[in-house]
XYZ file of C-alpha atoms in Angstrom:
524
model
C 121.658 194.518 67.430
C 120.322 193.407 70.898
C 117.980 191.309 68.787
C 120.348 189.916 66.209
C 123.518 189.020 69.121
C 120.265 187.203 70.806
C 119.421 185.530 67.835
C 122.780 184.715 66.774
C 123.051 183.086 70.419
C 119.881 181.242 69.652
C 120.991 179.405 67.350
C 124.364 178.204 69.235
C 121.904 176.846 71.994
C 119.921 174.897 69.369
C 122.767 173.067 67.420
C 124.311 172.243 70.872
C 120.948 170.797 72.151
C 120.765 169.381 68.312
C 125.084 167.986 68.493
C 124.328 166.329 72.149
C 120.961 164.405 71.344
C 122.564 162.956 68.423
C 125.448 162.603 70.313
C 123.030 160.417 73.083
C 121.753 158.398 69.726
C 124.463 157.308 68.203
C 126.329 156.624 71.689
C 123.138 154.919 72.882
C 122.759 152.959 69.147
C 126.517 152.062 69.876
C 125.744 150.410 73.402
C 122.731 149.004 72.349
C 125.375 146.861 69.700
C 127.751 145.990 71.975
C 124.904 144.500 74.858
C 123.455 142.704 71.547
C 124.845 138.922 71.554
C 125.766 138.325 67.628
C 125.038 135.218 66.323
C 126.744 134.315 62.390
C 125.628 131.566 59.966
C 126.924 130.281 56.687
C 125.950 129.093 53.702
C 127.106 129.154 49.859
C 123.229 129.596 48.291
C 123.356 132.418 46.814
C 120.743 131.537 44.529
C 117.758 134.743 44.467
C 115.588 134.784 47.350
C 116.923 132.061 49.829
C 119.410 135.888 51.387
C 115.554 137.855 51.275
C 114.262 135.102 53.198
C 116.471 133.985 55.643
C 116.677 138.211 56.357
C 112.897 137.901 56.941
C 113.054 134.921 59.156
C 116.100 136.684 61.060
C 114.012 140.022 61.891
C 111.425 137.899 62.903
C 113.418 136.331 65.832
C 115.010 139.691 66.628
C 111.585 140.609 66.888
C 111.311 138.057 69.718
C 114.253 138.618 71.264
C 115.673 141.737 71.044
C 118.987 140.968 73.218
C 120.509 138.994 69.162
C 121.064 140.188 66.675
C 121.787 137.796 62.785
C 124.107 137.615 60.600
C 124.062 135.832 57.847
C 127.394 135.245 56.052
C 127.684 133.988 52.116
C 130.360 132.468 50.623
C 130.772 131.250 47.366
C 130.418 127.473 47.102
C 133.674 127.646 44.785
C 135.497 128.600 48.206
C 132.929 127.875 50.321
C 135.218 124.353 51.198
C 138.789 125.793 52.146
C 136.659 128.960 53.768
C 134.837 126.357 56.138
C 137.674 124.376 56.754
C 139.944 127.394 57.389
C 137.454 128.543 60.168
C 136.887 125.043 61.799
C 140.632 124.409 61.405
C 141.461 127.683 63.496
C 138.776 127.539 65.670
C 137.019 131.289 64.639
C 134.285 129.386 62.758
C 130.568 131.015 62.520
C 128.152 129.657 65.501
C 126.124 127.715 62.100
C 127.467 126.403 59.203
C 125.946 124.656 55.969
C 127.503 121.215 56.205
C 128.478 119.879 52.410
C 131.231 120.505 49.729
C 133.266 117.879 50.634
C 132.507 118.556 54.616
C 130.247 115.798 55.127
C 133.148 113.043 55.874
C 135.385 113.316 59.399
C 135.215 117.364 59.882
C 132.080 116.485 61.138
C 132.114 114.020 63.404
C 135.667 115.949 64.760
C 134.421 119.631 64.850
C 130.515 119.877 65.127
C 128.697 119.149 67.792
C 126.353 116.476 67.468
C 122.524 117.157 68.201
C 120.558 113.872 68.495
C 118.901 114.186 72.117
C 117.969 117.745 71.232
C 116.448 116.151 68.040
C 114.309 114.323 70.483
C 112.654 116.920 72.721
C 109.086 119.106 71.264
C 110.174 122.414 69.053
C 108.924 125.658 71.162
C 108.418 127.600 68.373
C 106.056 124.748 66.819
C 103.597 125.012 70.002
C 99.954 125.901 68.553
C 100.421 123.698 65.584
C 99.784 120.348 64.555
C 103.385 119.675 65.056
C 103.237 120.796 68.881
C 104.030 117.615 70.143
C 106.058 115.557 68.500
C 109.762 115.715 68.682
C 111.818 117.960 67.167
C 112.925 115.073 64.236
C 109.474 114.163 63.480
C 108.405 117.290 62.369
C 110.056 116.695 58.902
C 108.903 114.893 55.908
C 111.871 112.794 54.798
C 115.771 112.836 56.818
C 116.820 115.974 59.380
C 120.124 116.601 57.989
C 120.611 114.178 54.830
C 123.962 112.887 56.467
C 122.937 109.358 56.937
C 124.485 108.925 60.188
C 123.082 107.594 63.691
C 123.575 110.936 65.080
C 121.997 113.540 64.343
C 125.122 117.294 63.475
C 122.004 119.923 61.945
C 118.825 120.579 60.664
C 118.053 121.869 57.316
C 116.072 123.952 55.136
C 117.656 122.740 51.808
C 115.676 119.934 49.564
C 116.229 119.978 45.587
C 115.240 118.228 42.362
C 115.976 118.457 38.729
C 113.662 119.810 36.418
C 113.854 120.859 32.431
C 113.226 124.650 31.939
C 111.303 125.552 29.190
C 110.479 128.875 27.227
C 106.515 128.050 27.051
C 106.390 130.887 23.906
C 109.392 129.069 22.108
C 107.381 126.045 22.531
C 104.155 126.904 21.002
C 105.554 128.847 18.342
C 107.729 125.522 17.270
C 105.629 123.020 17.875
C 102.247 124.496 18.038
C 101.985 123.545 21.064
C 102.562 124.239 25.008
C 102.343 120.071 25.864
C 106.428 119.226 27.339
C 107.812 115.943 25.825
C 107.031 113.131 28.339
C 109.135 110.423 26.982
C 112.667 110.451 25.669
C 112.127 109.561 22.114
C 109.528 112.717 22.410
C 112.099 115.260 23.622
C 114.357 113.655 20.437
C 111.376 114.616 18.604
C 111.280 117.692 19.921
C 114.940 118.218 19.487
C 114.600 118.096 16.289
C 111.782 120.355 15.683
C 113.814 123.209 17.292
C 116.839 122.627 14.304
C 114.960 122.337 12.114
C 113.051 125.648 12.522
C 116.184 127.346 13.108
C 117.617 126.657 10.371
C 115.032 128.295 8.700
C 114.331 131.002 10.391
C 118.245 131.758 10.738
C 118.157 132.129 14.758
C 120.939 131.076 16.709
C 118.934 128.244 19.031
C 119.791 125.026 20.485
C 117.374 122.815 22.030
C 119.696 122.227 24.772
C 121.138 125.221 27.082
C 124.070 122.394 28.532
C 126.667 122.604 31.175
C 129.487 121.018 32.774
C 127.101 120.772 35.634
C 123.640 120.489 34.145
C 124.919 118.624 30.775
C 126.424 115.457 33.111
C 123.393 115.944 35.308
C 121.154 114.990 32.875
C 123.405 112.261 31.510
C 123.613 110.775 34.729
C 119.821 110.838 35.027
C 120.239 108.922 32.010
C 122.722 106.417 32.108
C 121.230 105.604 35.474
C 117.744 104.315 34.094
C 120.269 102.257 31.362
C 121.779 100.833 35.190
C 118.734 99.607 36.900
C 118.309 96.495 36.063
C 122.155 95.233 36.386
C 122.215 97.140 39.103
C 119.327 94.852 40.894
C 121.188 91.571 39.532
C 124.667 92.522 41.174
C 123.183 93.083 44.504
C 123.113 89.756 46.242
C 120.224 91.582 49.059
C 117.702 90.778 46.652
C 117.175 94.650 47.340
C 117.659 98.044 45.493
C 121.640 99.477 46.128
C 121.565 102.990 47.840
C 125.004 102.932 46.646
C 127.706 101.823 44.279
C 129.790 98.985 47.025
C 127.519 95.973 45.354
C 128.397 97.157 41.380
C 131.581 98.128 41.452
C 132.409 95.067 43.951
C 130.545 92.690 40.539
C 132.974 94.414 37.820
C 135.848 94.585 40.176
C 134.987 89.935 40.507
C 134.514 89.752 36.533
C 130.540 89.549 36.691
C 129.617 92.000 34.444
C 131.737 93.750 32.373
C 131.191 97.213 29.659
C 129.340 95.859 27.271
C 126.326 94.609 29.425
C 123.370 96.019 27.325
C 123.145 98.368 30.320
C 126.181 100.316 30.183
C 126.234 100.169 26.109
C 122.604 101.375 26.886
C 123.446 104.363 28.958
C 126.609 105.756 27.017
C 123.851 105.868 23.633
C 121.962 108.013 25.113
C 124.286 110.054 26.792
C 126.102 110.537 23.154
C 122.440 111.148 22.070
C 121.475 114.274 24.816
C 125.047 115.884 24.610
C 124.653 116.706 20.550
C 121.233 118.771 21.602
C 122.880 120.986 23.766
C 125.458 123.850 21.777
C 129.218 122.714 21.183
C 131.778 123.828 24.162
C 128.817 123.301 26.695
C 131.227 120.767 28.798
C 133.151 124.459 29.083
C 130.732 126.631 29.958
C 129.704 127.660 34.168
C 126.590 126.781 35.609
C 126.009 130.500 35.569
C 126.548 130.273 31.394
C 124.075 128.113 30.744
C 121.441 129.900 32.759
C 122.240 133.638 30.830
C 121.885 131.200 27.333
C 118.879 130.430 28.603
C 117.137 133.768 29.547
C 117.937 135.534 25.829
C 116.438 133.206 24.346
C 118.868 131.027 22.660
C 117.783 127.938 24.571
C 114.203 126.220 24.399
C 115.343 123.880 27.233
C 117.291 124.296 30.207
C 118.142 120.981 32.788
C 118.744 122.875 36.215
C 117.784 122.387 40.152
C 114.427 123.272 41.648
C 116.058 126.086 43.610
C 117.352 128.038 40.630
C 114.407 128.500 40.043
C 113.481 131.889 41.245
C 116.883 133.214 39.940
C 115.452 132.262 36.435
C 112.279 133.857 36.399
C 113.285 137.765 38.039
C 115.370 137.142 35.111
C 113.374 136.191 32.042
C 110.827 138.271 30.095
C 108.804 135.085 28.392
C 107.021 132.303 30.683
C 108.721 129.580 31.841
C 107.298 125.657 32.033
C 109.199 122.849 34.033
C 108.795 118.551 33.588
C 110.654 115.996 34.421
C 113.552 114.766 32.054
C 112.122 112.097 30.404
C 113.555 108.959 30.384
C 113.091 105.707 28.105
C 110.388 103.673 28.787
C 110.183 100.319 29.884
C 110.133 97.918 27.369
C 110.655 94.265 25.933
C 113.380 95.328 23.231
C 115.636 98.700 23.145
C 116.294 101.623 25.693
C 113.487 100.282 27.688
C 114.609 96.463 27.915
C 117.791 97.740 30.222
C 114.479 99.403 33.345
C 112.932 97.659 36.019
C 110.130 99.786 36.013
C 109.706 103.757 35.967
C 112.484 105.833 37.429
C 111.222 107.773 40.918
C 112.631 110.208 42.446
C 111.808 108.762 45.805
C 110.897 111.212 49.147
C 112.309 114.220 49.277
C 116.044 114.647 50.491
C 117.047 117.519 51.957
C 120.455 118.628 52.307
C 122.957 121.363 53.354
C 122.611 120.955 56.761
C 122.654 123.583 59.094
C 125.634 122.369 62.071
C 126.883 123.655 64.977
C 130.797 124.303 65.034
C 132.212 122.618 68.934
C 133.701 125.998 68.064
C 130.622 128.056 68.359
C 130.505 130.834 71.157
C 126.685 130.232 71.464
C 125.557 127.027 71.402
C 122.345 127.451 72.946
C 121.497 130.624 70.733
C 122.574 128.327 67.788
C 119.782 125.381 68.862
C 117.326 127.582 69.381
C 117.721 129.872 66.391
C 117.848 126.271 64.395
C 114.863 125.159 65.984
C 112.836 128.618 65.389
C 114.471 128.100 61.303
C 112.069 124.782 60.986
C 108.760 125.605 63.097
C 105.830 124.625 60.589
C 105.595 128.819 60.298
C 108.909 129.916 59.519
C 109.727 126.786 57.089
C 106.316 128.227 55.733
C 107.576 131.274 55.211
C 111.302 130.851 54.014
C 109.650 128.453 51.355
C 107.326 131.259 50.257
C 109.848 133.614 49.277
C 112.658 131.656 48.616
C 110.728 129.848 46.058
C 111.951 126.589 47.884
C 110.883 123.011 48.104
C 109.262 122.926 52.007
C 110.741 120.157 54.223
C 108.815 120.258 57.082
C 105.249 118.238 57.461
C 102.110 119.567 56.843
C 103.685 123.244 54.707
C 103.027 122.900 51.341
C 104.964 124.215 48.576
C 103.681 127.094 47.218
C 103.355 129.232 43.243
C 105.704 127.712 41.170
C 107.583 125.318 43.536
C 104.505 122.940 43.127
C 106.222 122.081 40.363
C 109.255 120.651 42.086
C 107.994 118.588 44.122
C 109.135 114.750 43.690
C 107.353 112.369 41.908
C 107.801 108.814 43.632
C 105.947 106.839 41.341
C 108.076 103.609 40.170
C 110.748 102.059 40.373
C 114.589 103.418 42.532
C 116.768 104.413 39.841
C 120.483 102.665 39.880
C 123.072 104.392 41.818
C 125.517 107.114 39.826
C 128.386 106.072 38.293
C 129.872 109.331 37.884
C 131.316 110.097 41.177
C 134.672 109.615 43.094
C 136.841 107.747 40.953
C 134.708 105.770 38.565
C 133.313 108.727 38.100
C 136.623 110.908 37.095
C 136.969 107.957 34.760
C 133.873 108.533 32.782
C 134.076 112.250 33.053
C 138.186 112.224 31.607
C 136.247 109.838 28.742
C 133.512 111.795 28.303
C 134.533 113.917 25.418
C 134.314 111.332 22.947
C 130.379 111.167 23.973
C 130.827 114.554 22.205
C 130.648 116.415 19.226
C 130.552 115.061 15.363
C 132.904 112.315 15.551
C 130.831 111.118 18.908
C 130.754 107.531 19.202
C 129.765 105.184 22.333
C 131.914 102.156 21.387
C 135.507 104.388 21.249
C 134.177 106.216 24.439
C 133.260 102.253 26.255
C 136.540 100.891 24.773
C 138.651 104.389 26.137
C 136.477 103.798 29.382
C 137.202 100.368 29.639
C 140.862 101.181 30.645
C 139.860 103.145 33.795
C 137.021 101.904 35.196
C 138.614 99.292 37.667
C 141.154 101.203 39.131
C 138.505 104.260 39.726
C 136.125 101.610 41.454
C 139.567 100.046 43.566
C 140.282 103.506 44.597
C 136.237 104.552 45.542
C 136.099 101.601 47.412
C 139.550 101.581 49.302
C 138.346 104.659 50.573
C 134.572 103.330 51.055
C 136.395 100.799 53.201
C 138.680 102.865 55.256
C 136.799 105.594 56.100
C 134.416 102.825 57.810
C 136.980 101.818 59.864
C 138.079 105.528 60.736
C 133.968 106.370 61.272
C 134.101 102.556 63.598
C 137.579 104.025 65.360
C 135.666 106.953 66.554
C 132.356 105.471 67.668
C 133.823 103.851 69.849
C 133.884 106.661 72.206
C 131.058 107.703 72.254
C 129.781 104.004 72.182
C 131.606 103.214 75.845
C 129.606 106.813 76.886
C 126.155 105.709 76.369
C 126.894 102.532 77.686
C 128.062 103.921 81.017
C 125.281 106.179 81.396
C 122.912 103.809 81.631
C 124.175 102.405 84.229
C 121.897 104.648 86.450
C 119.323 103.805 88.427
C 116.867 105.511 85.857
C 118.421 105.573 82.667
C 116.543 108.142 80.341
C 114.731 105.925 77.331
C 116.654 108.583 75.068
C 119.726 107.315 75.633
C 118.529 103.589 75.579
C 117.736 103.973 71.471
C 120.548 106.176 71.295
C 123.409 103.269 72.761
C 121.108 100.421 70.647
C 121.449 102.362 67.561
C 125.322 103.437 67.766
C 126.028 100.049 68.697
C 123.800 98.663 65.412
C 125.302 101.175 63.428
C 128.719 100.197 64.382
C 128.436 96.571 64.159
C 126.777 97.154 60.384
C 129.299 99.446 59.420
C 132.410 97.724 60.564
C 130.872 94.608 58.516
C 130.618 96.140 55.624
C 134.213 97.330 55.754
C 136.218 93.690 56.128
C 133.443 92.389 53.395
C 134.455 95.185 51.475
C 138.569 93.980 51.749
C 137.669 90.179 51.397
C 135.468 91.269 47.569
C 138.751 92.833 46.873
C 141.134 90.450 48.235
C 138.804 88.007 45.852
C 139.087 90.628 42.899
C 142.654 90.743 42.663
C 143.571 87.154 42.935
C 141.027 86.531 39.520
C 142.640 86.094 36.167
């Protein structure tokens, strides 16, 4: 009896001790969490691998900075603009936000902090690498934020190219070879083989898994190849254009029409490629076309480089990729509309992470951005996410090697499938799809709406330029006043000169657009 009572007492002591020990650890962890600073960053990149890569880099940063916790917020791209705008205006935005999805205009100037001066400094996390002595901005292979502003408002880790993915096993079964097409003519021939194979075997099989997004991207590539020579002819600066301004102004001033061979050629190529996609592809979402391909119901799929990890995780067959094949330059036919082979140019970044002005930890946000974009961590991000690297000296690994941009050739024409003009194109695009598709009917229907769309785009561009000029006036005067000191920093002088030059160019462009639009309005 005595022994039993002692065992019960011992059990109570052990239970109480264990409970106290657990309470101590729970309380200590709660205190530690409360004492840690949490830095939040938001983005819409939900592709496979990217979340894992960000988590790994966040944990690396936390090891170096034990008092910091990094938390990422994944926001679906369909609601990102409305969500982000609400967060910014409400003053409750996270410390870092991916800039994009219609948040690249006045919102950048008004709601994000410029980091131009910080980018002139060295990135301390590049110590011990070949980039140790370089300013942060010079560690990028191309643009740092992709926003084309004088001020820098963020740092990106995203870069993208487009490719056509294909089922290697299925291609070998149909053609006896694993070699993909290299020209548009070869692509059409392959598509004919796919249709014949499907009819012979009874399998449900489309040459291309299309969707509204991917189908339009492919059509846009073909149209831009055909308007390459036209864009050069309508450019009085005798240089390849970087936007649609000159092309639109020339159309409104009746210097070219939809009867131009390049426009007719582009419309016909769009018609030809649309018939190789499943019926109703314009109603397909991005996920539906991916699912169509991974099921083996399509030989090929046009998609972005950042889709690679998601695709490779879902398929049970080997996948290859190749560039969207375009017509080759020639003296006649489609090739006559090209100046030369289309180049993809340098690696273009998108979606930079910017710091909202309401961020409670702007200095910490800058430090994490530097860490994220250091050579070592960008190599890790690229490897884990399957994304293209954006930092000098970082080489793509594995499958990502297939997506590096091809810089050979000439720049393509600017896209006509954006803005108000793009809406006019897309509204009439149904005339290029289906059994009764006709490029003639499409161009006839387009002629009634294209001019209004172009004018709206140009007028919107003019107003945006004037708005940016007004917003920059204060920054320019502030920069000028700071140069009056006895020892003005060279970086501030360069910044001032850049602001003034950019301001003059924007203001001159706004007045030029205004003049040419008035001239177009007076023409009979």
